[in-house]
Amino acid sequence: MSVKTTFTMNESFPMNAWYATAWDVELKHELLARTVCNKKLVLYRKKDGTPVVLEDACWHRLLPLSKGSLRDDTVVCGYHGLEYNSDGRCSYMPSQETINPSACVRSYPAVQKYRFIWVWMGDPALADEAKIPDMHWNDDPEWAGDGKMIEVKCNYRLVVDNLMDLTHETFVHAGSIGDRNVAEAPFDVHYDEHTATVTRWMKGIDPPPFWKSQLNKKIKYDGRVDRWQVIKFQAPCTVNIDVGVAIADTGAPEGDRSQGVNGYVLNTMTPSTNQTCYYFWAFVRNYNLQDQSNTIELREGVSRIFAQDEDILEAQQAAINANPEREFYNLNIDAGAMWSRRITDKMVEKEQKA
């Protein structure tokens, strides 16, 4: 397959979607500024723990409310002292008894789930919590792990492209998780209205250093393995990757992974601006659950690997900016990314027609 296509770089995100804005531990009873879908937001956690997301601009003179302060659960503007409750309604104006009824800032639906704070940027009436992408492994007691957030200077779709085609591991991550097997193994692609899935099995191979080390934490073994990567995209910006290795010929491809180690790489990329994004990720495992040192080792190891991706993605964005008219061709390896883009394009197109 060689299909000519162009990347969509402008306003290429749907508004009617849940976007991760912070890790649960980031949000405290204090003001936090974030930009999502080109909108300035101020976030905080109420005293009862409820997350709040408001427009980050005072109704009076547009000073960012994030430069103000919190008094109980009320936001106080740092310029003239106007106060806003958690619904965004102005509750106090200095030196006057009456409050202009139009004095308010937009309040956005916000939910904490799967260790992330999610915000709905579109029509509040459509903010169904059931539409939050499934990332349950992140707080499932049968899995252990942790992650971080990276502010990447590229359009969020470039990160999706990167994750949907892991052949880049061979060249970007050689020496850790990448080897020739990833680039040479066949793969299958399936898709529906909301998801695209890429499945790759590498049978009877020597494990790369990262997976050899992890397998030996559970099973002392120095031979060949069956390795898998099942990459699932959930529109518009979540990619969960089922990864692992098992001793070769012990039934892993048929579903028996008892002779191996299994992890999930959880990724959700929130568009900040057209050319920047918040990349939330975690690596979780279903072995050595009580070993906190293993959690830290994996988190920091994956962090170093993703820093390599960050360097590549930002260089790619700069090259695209320098060649705005350049058209791109898809290869076979781009099938997962291509379907992910098409699914997201349809979401954006549907909103524009509404």
PDB file of N, CA and C in Angstrom, residues 112-167:
ATOM      1  N   GLN A 112     -12.782  13.057  37.846  1.00  0.00           N
ATOM      2  CA  GLN A 112     -11.560  12.291  38.127  1.00  0.00           C
ATOM      3  C   GLN A 112     -11.836  10.814  37.889  1.00  0.00           C
ATOM      4  N   LYS A 113     -11.039  10.197  37.025  1.00  0.00           N
ATOM      5  CA  LYS A 113     -11.216   8.778  36.728  1.00  0.00           C
ATOM      6  C   LYS A 113      -9.910   8.214  36.188  1.00  0.00           C
ATOM      7  N   TYR A 114      -9.594   6.997  36.579  1.00  0.00           N
ATOM      8  CA  TYR A 114      -8.358   6.317  36.141  1.00  0.00           C
ATOM      9  C   TYR A 114      -7.115   7.132  36.454  1.00  0.00           C
ATOM     10  N   ARG A 115      -7.132   7.851  37.585  1.00  0.00           N
ATOM     11  CA  ARG A 115      -6.008   8.656  38.082  1.00  0.00           C
ATOM     12  C   ARG A 115      -5.779   9.946  37.280  1.00  0.00           C
ATOM     13  N   PHE A 116      -6.687  10.284  36.387  1.00  0.00           N
ATOM     14  CA  PHE A 116      -6.555  11.529  35.643  1.00  0.00           C
ATOM     15  C   PHE A 116      -7.751  12.443  35.930  1.00  0.00           C
ATOM     16  N   ILE A 117      -7.539  13.754  35.756  1.00  0.00           N
ATOM     17  CA  ILE A 117      -8.626  14.727  35.801  1.00  0.00           C
ATOM     18  C   ILE A 117      -9.023  14.999  34.349  1.00  0.00           C
ATOM     19  N   TRP A 118     -10.270  14.678  34.012  1.00  0.00           N
ATOM     20  CA  TRP A 118     -10.749  14.814  32.639  1.00  0.00           C
ATOM     21  C   TRP A 118     -11.646  16.044  32.523  1.00  0.00           C
ATOM     22  N   VAL A 119     -11.541  16.736  31.406  1.00  0.00           N
ATOM     23  CA  VAL A 119     -12.395  17.898  31.156  1.00  0.00           C
ATOM     24  C   VAL A 119     -13.075  17.709  29.804  1.00  0.00           C
ATOM     25  N   TRP A 120     -14.334  18.161  29.741  1.00  0.00           N
ATOM     26  CA  TRP A 120     -15.122  18.121  28.494  1.00  0.00           C
ATOM     27  C   TRP A 120     -15.150  19.533  27.938  1.00  0.00           C
ATOM     28  N   MET A 121     -14.589  19.744  26.740  1.00  0.00           N
ATOM     29  CA  MET A 121     -14.426  21.084  26.195  1.00  0.00           C
ATOM     30  C   MET A 121     -15.595  21.532  25.325  1.00  0.00           C
ATOM     31  N   GLY A 122     -16.495  20.632  24.966  1.00  0.00           N
ATOM     32  CA  GLY A 122     -17.562  20.968  24.037  1.00  0.00           C
ATOM     33  C   GLY A 122     -18.886  21.258  24.723  1.00  0.00           C
ATOM     34  N   ASP A 123     -19.979  20.825  24.093  1.00  0.00           N
ATOM     35  CA  ASP A 123     -21.327  21.043  24.603  1.00  0.00           C
ATOM     36  C   ASP A 123     -21.501  20.290  25.928  1.00  0.00           C
ATOM     37  N   PRO A 124     -21.744  20.996  27.036  1.00  0.00           N
ATOM     38  CA  PRO A 124     -21.873  20.318  28.336  1.00  0.00           C
ATOM     39  C   PRO A 124     -22.989  19.268  28.352  1.00  0.00           C
ATOM     40  N   ALA A 125     -24.014  19.485  27.548  1.00  0.00           N
ATOM     41  CA  ALA A 125     -25.136  18.540  27.530  1.00  0.00           C
ATOM     42  C   ALA A 125     -24.714  17.161  27.001  1.00  0.00           C
ATOM     43  N   LEU A 126     -23.593  17.113  26.306  1.00  0.00           N
ATOM     44  CA  LEU A 126     -23.126  15.857  25.716  1.00  0.00           C
ATOM     45  C   LEU A 126     -22.038  15.177  26.559  1.00  0.00           C
ATOM     46  N   ALA A 127     -21.732  15.765  27.721  1.00  0.00           N
ATOM     47  CA  ALA A 127     -20.615  15.265  28.539  1.00  0.00           C
ATOM     48  C   ALA A 127     -21.017  14.013  29.318  1.00  0.00           C
ATOM     49  N   ASP A 128     -20.974  12.894  28.655  1.00  0.00           N
ATOM     50  CA  ASP A 128     -21.327  11.603  29.240  1.00  0.00           C
ATOM     51  C   ASP A 128     -20.055  10.940  29.773  1.00  0.00           C
ATOM     52  N   GLU A 129     -20.005  10.675  31.092  1.00  0.00           N
ATOM     53  CA  GLU A 129     -18.810  10.065  31.683  1.00  0.00           C
ATOM     54  C   GLU A 129     -18.495   8.694  31.086  1.00  0.00           C
ATOM     55  N   ALA A 130     -19.493   8.039  30.540  1.00  0.00           N
ATOM     56  CA  ALA A 130     -19.272   6.724  29.931  1.00  0.00           C
ATOM     57  C   ALA A 130     -18.361   6.828  28.701  1.00  0.00           C
ATOM     58  N   LYS A 131     -18.189   8.037  28.194  1.00  0.00           N
ATOM     59  CA  LYS A 131     -17.345   8.230  27.014  1.00  0.00           C
ATOM     60  C   LYS A 131     -15.872   8.460  27.375  1.00  0.00           C
ATOM     61  N   ILE A 132     -15.549   8.517  28.662  1.00  0.00           N
ATOM     62  CA  ILE A 132     -14.138   8.639  29.052  1.00  0.00           C
ATOM     63  C   ILE A 132     -13.395   7.388  28.570  1.00  0.00           C
ATOM     64  N   PRO A 133     -12.248   7.550  27.905  1.00  0.00           N
ATOM     65  CA  PRO A 133     -11.527   6.377  27.381  1.00  0.00           C
ATOM     66  C   PRO A 133     -11.190   5.380  28.493  1.00  0.00           C
ATOM     67  N   ASP A 134     -11.305   4.116  28.173  1.00  0.00           N
ATOM     68  CA  ASP A 134     -11.027   3.071  29.158  1.00  0.00           C
ATOM     69  C   ASP A 134      -9.521   2.990  29.423  1.00  0.00           C
ATOM     70  N   MET A 135      -9.128   3.414  30.630  1.00  0.00           N
ATOM     71  CA  MET A 135      -7.726   3.287  31.064  1.00  0.00           C
ATOM     72  C   MET A 135      -7.711   2.696  32.473  1.00  0.00           C
ATOM     73  N   HIS A 136      -8.591   1.710  32.710  1.00  0.00           N
ATOM     74  CA  HIS A 136      -8.824   1.198  34.059  1.00  0.00           C
ATOM     75  C   HIS A 136      -7.593   0.563  34.685  1.00  0.00           C
ATOM     76  N   TRP A 137      -6.648   0.098  33.854  1.00  0.00           N
ATOM     77  CA  TRP A 137      -5.440  -0.541  34.386  1.00  0.00           C
ATOM     78  C   TRP A 137      -4.691   0.406  35.327  1.00  0.00           C
ATOM     79  N   ASN A 138      -4.905   1.708  35.155  1.00  0.00           N
ATOM     80  CA  ASN A 138      -4.139   2.707  35.905  1.00  0.00           C
ATOM     81  C   ASN A 138      -4.512   2.749  37.381  1.00  0.00           C
ATOM     82  N   ASP A 139      -5.698   2.278  37.763  1.00  0.00           N
ATOM     83  CA  ASP A 139      -6.026   2.196  39.187  1.00  0.00           C
ATOM     84  C   ASP A 139      -6.659   0.862  39.551  1.00  0.00           C
ATOM     85  N   ASP A 140      -6.340  -0.160  38.770  1.00  0.00           N
ATOM     86  CA  ASP A 140      -6.828  -1.514  39.019  1.00  0.00           C
ATOM     87  C   ASP A 140      -5.877  -2.206  39.992  1.00  0.00           C
ATOM     88  N   PRO A 141      -6.361  -2.740  41.122  1.00  0.00           N
ATOM     89  CA  PRO A 141      -5.454  -3.381  42.093  1.00  0.00           C
ATOM     90  C   PRO A 141      -4.716  -4.594  41.541  1.00  0.00           C
ATOM     91  N   GLU A 142      -5.130  -5.132  40.424  1.00  0.00           N
ATOM     92  CA  GLU A 142      -4.426  -6.263  39.831  1.00  0.00           C
ATOM     93  C   GLU A 142      -3.257  -5.817  38.943  1.00  0.00           C
ATOM     94  N   TRP A 143      -3.072  -4.490  38.869  1.00  0.00           N
ATOM     95  CA  TRP A 143      -1.958  -3.939  38.093  1.00  0.00           C
ATOM     96  C   TRP A 143      -1.237  -2.904  38.954  1.00  0.00           C
ATOM     97  N   ALA A 144       0.061  -2.730  38.713  1.00  0.00           N
ATOM     98  CA  ALA A 144       0.848  -1.743  39.451  1.00  0.00           C
ATOM     99  C   ALA A 144       1.681  -0.941  38.462  1.00  0.00           C
ATOM    100  N   GLY A 145       1.865   0.338  38.776  1.00  0.00           N
ATOM    101  CA  GLY A 145       2.682   1.163  37.880  1.00  0.00           C
ATOM    102  C   GLY A 145       2.503   2.632  38.171  1.00  0.00           C
ATOM    103  N   ASP A 146       3.122   3.431  37.347  1.00  0.00           N
ATOM    104  CA  ASP A 146       3.051   4.881  37.510  1.00  0.00           C
ATOM    105  C   ASP A 146       3.469   5.527  36.185  1.00  0.00           C
ATOM    106  N   GLY A 147       3.335   6.829  36.100  1.00  0.00           N
ATOM    107  CA  GLY A 147       3.685   7.516  34.861  1.00  0.00           C
ATOM    108  C   GLY A 147       3.959   8.976  35.089  1.00  0.00           C
ATOM    109  N   LYS A 148       4.002   9.724  34.005  1.00  0.00           N
ATOM    110  CA  LYS A 148       4.318  11.145  34.059  1.00  0.00           C
ATOM    111  C   LYS A 148       3.531  11.882  32.970  1.00  0.00           C
ATOM    112  N   MET A 149       3.760  13.187  32.902  1.00  0.00           N
ATOM    113  CA  MET A 149       3.201  13.999  31.823  1.00  0.00           C
ATOM    114  C   MET A 149       4.351  14.742  31.146  1.00  0.00           C
ATOM    115  N   ILE A 150       4.347  14.758  29.820  1.00  0.00           N
ATOM    116  CA  ILE A 150       5.351  15.474  29.055  1.00  0.00           C
ATOM    117  C   ILE A 150       4.646  16.572  28.253  1.00  0.00           C
ATOM    118  N   GLU A 151       5.171  17.774  28.282  1.00  0.00           N
ATOM    119  CA  GLU A 151       4.656  18.829  27.411  1.00  0.00           C
ATOM    120  C   GLU A 151       5.475  18.784  26.123  1.00  0.00           C
ATOM    121  N   VAL A 152       4.858  18.287  25.052  1.00  0.00           N
ATOM    122  CA  VAL A 152       5.574  18.074  23.805  1.00  0.00           C
ATOM    123  C   VAL A 152       5.224  19.187  22.825  1.00  0.00           C
ATOM    124  N   LYS A 153       6.218  19.716  22.172  1.00  0.00           N
ATOM    125  CA  LYS A 153       6.006  20.813  21.217  1.00  0.00           C
ATOM    126  C   LYS A 153       5.707  20.246  19.834  1.00  0.00           C
ATOM    127  N   CYS A 154       4.567  19.579  19.746  1.00  0.00           N
ATOM    128  CA  CYS A 154       4.093  19.067  18.454  1.00  0.00           C
ATOM    129  C   CYS A 154       2.592  18.862  18.541  1.00  0.00           C
ATOM    130  N   ASN A 155       1.948  18.796  17.382  1.00  0.00           N
ATOM    131  CA  ASN A 155       0.528  18.479  17.318  1.00  0.00           C
ATOM    132  C   ASN A 155       0.299  17.085  17.907  1.00  0.00           C
ATOM    133  N   TYR A 156      -0.783  16.936  18.681  1.00  0.00           N
ATOM    134  CA  TYR A 156      -1.016  15.664  19.374  1.00  0.00           C
ATOM    135  C   TYR A 156      -1.121  14.486  18.407  1.00  0.00           C
ATOM    136  N   ARG A 157      -1.512  14.759  17.156  1.00  0.00           N
ATOM    137  CA  ARG A 157      -1.678  13.653  16.207  1.00  0.00           C
ATOM    138  C   ARG A 157      -0.338  13.029  15.821  1.00  0.00           C
ATOM    139  N   LEU A 158       0.730  13.786  15.929  1.00  0.00           N
ATOM    140  CA  LEU A 158       2.039  13.197  15.641  1.00  0.00           C
ATOM    141  C   LEU A 158       2.398  12.161  16.701  1.00  0.00           C
ATOM    142  N   VAL A 159       1.972  12.385  17.941  1.00  0.00           N
ATOM    143  CA  VAL A 159       2.225  11.390  18.990  1.00  0.00           C
ATOM    144  C   VAL A 159       1.382  10.139  18.741  1.00  0.00           C
ATOM    145  N   VAL A 160       0.127  10.339  18.318  1.00  0.00           N
ATOM    146  CA  VAL A 160      -0.712   9.184  17.972  1.00  0.00           C
ATOM    147  C   VAL A 160      -0.061   8.383  16.845  1.00  0.00           C
ATOM    148  N   ASP A 161       0.401   9.071  15.808  1.00  0.00           N
ATOM    149  CA  ASP A 161       1.107   8.387  14.711  1.00  0.00           C
ATOM    150  C   ASP A 161       2.258   7.548  15.248  1.00  0.00           C
ATOM    151  N   ASN A 162       3.028   8.151  16.126  1.00  0.00           N
ATOM    152  CA  ASN A 162       4.211   7.496  16.696  1.00  0.00           C
ATOM    153  C   ASN A 162       3.828   6.203  17.418  1.00  0.00           C
ATOM    154  N   LEU A 163       2.741   6.253  18.173  1.00  0.00           N
ATOM    155  CA  LEU A 163       2.344   5.084  18.970  1.00  0.00           C
ATOM    156  C   LEU A 163       1.669   4.003  18.132  1.00  0.00           C
ATOM    157  N   MET A 164       1.014   4.416  17.047  1.00  0.00           N
ATOM    158  CA  MET A 164       0.305   3.430  16.230  1.00  0.00           C
ATOM    159  C   MET A 164       1.251   2.667  15.305  1.00  0.00           C
ATOM    160  N   ASP A 165       2.465   3.143  15.171  1.00  0.00           N
ATOM    161  CA  ASP A 165       3.472   2.442  14.358  1.00  0.00           C
ATOM    162  C   ASP A 165       4.735   2.262  15.194  1.00  0.00           C
ATOM    163  N   LEU A 166       4.867   1.098  15.808  1.00  0.00           N
ATOM    164  CA  LEU A 166       5.998   0.871  16.713  1.00  0.00           C
ATOM    165  C   LEU A 166       7.240   0.367  15.995  1.00  0.00           C
ATOM    166  N   THR A 167       7.225   0.343  14.673  1.00  0.00           N
ATOM    167  CA  THR A 167       8.469  -0.017  13.991  1.00  0.00           C
ATOM    168  C   THR A 167       9.567   0.997  14.287  1.00  0.00           C
TER     169      THR A 167
END
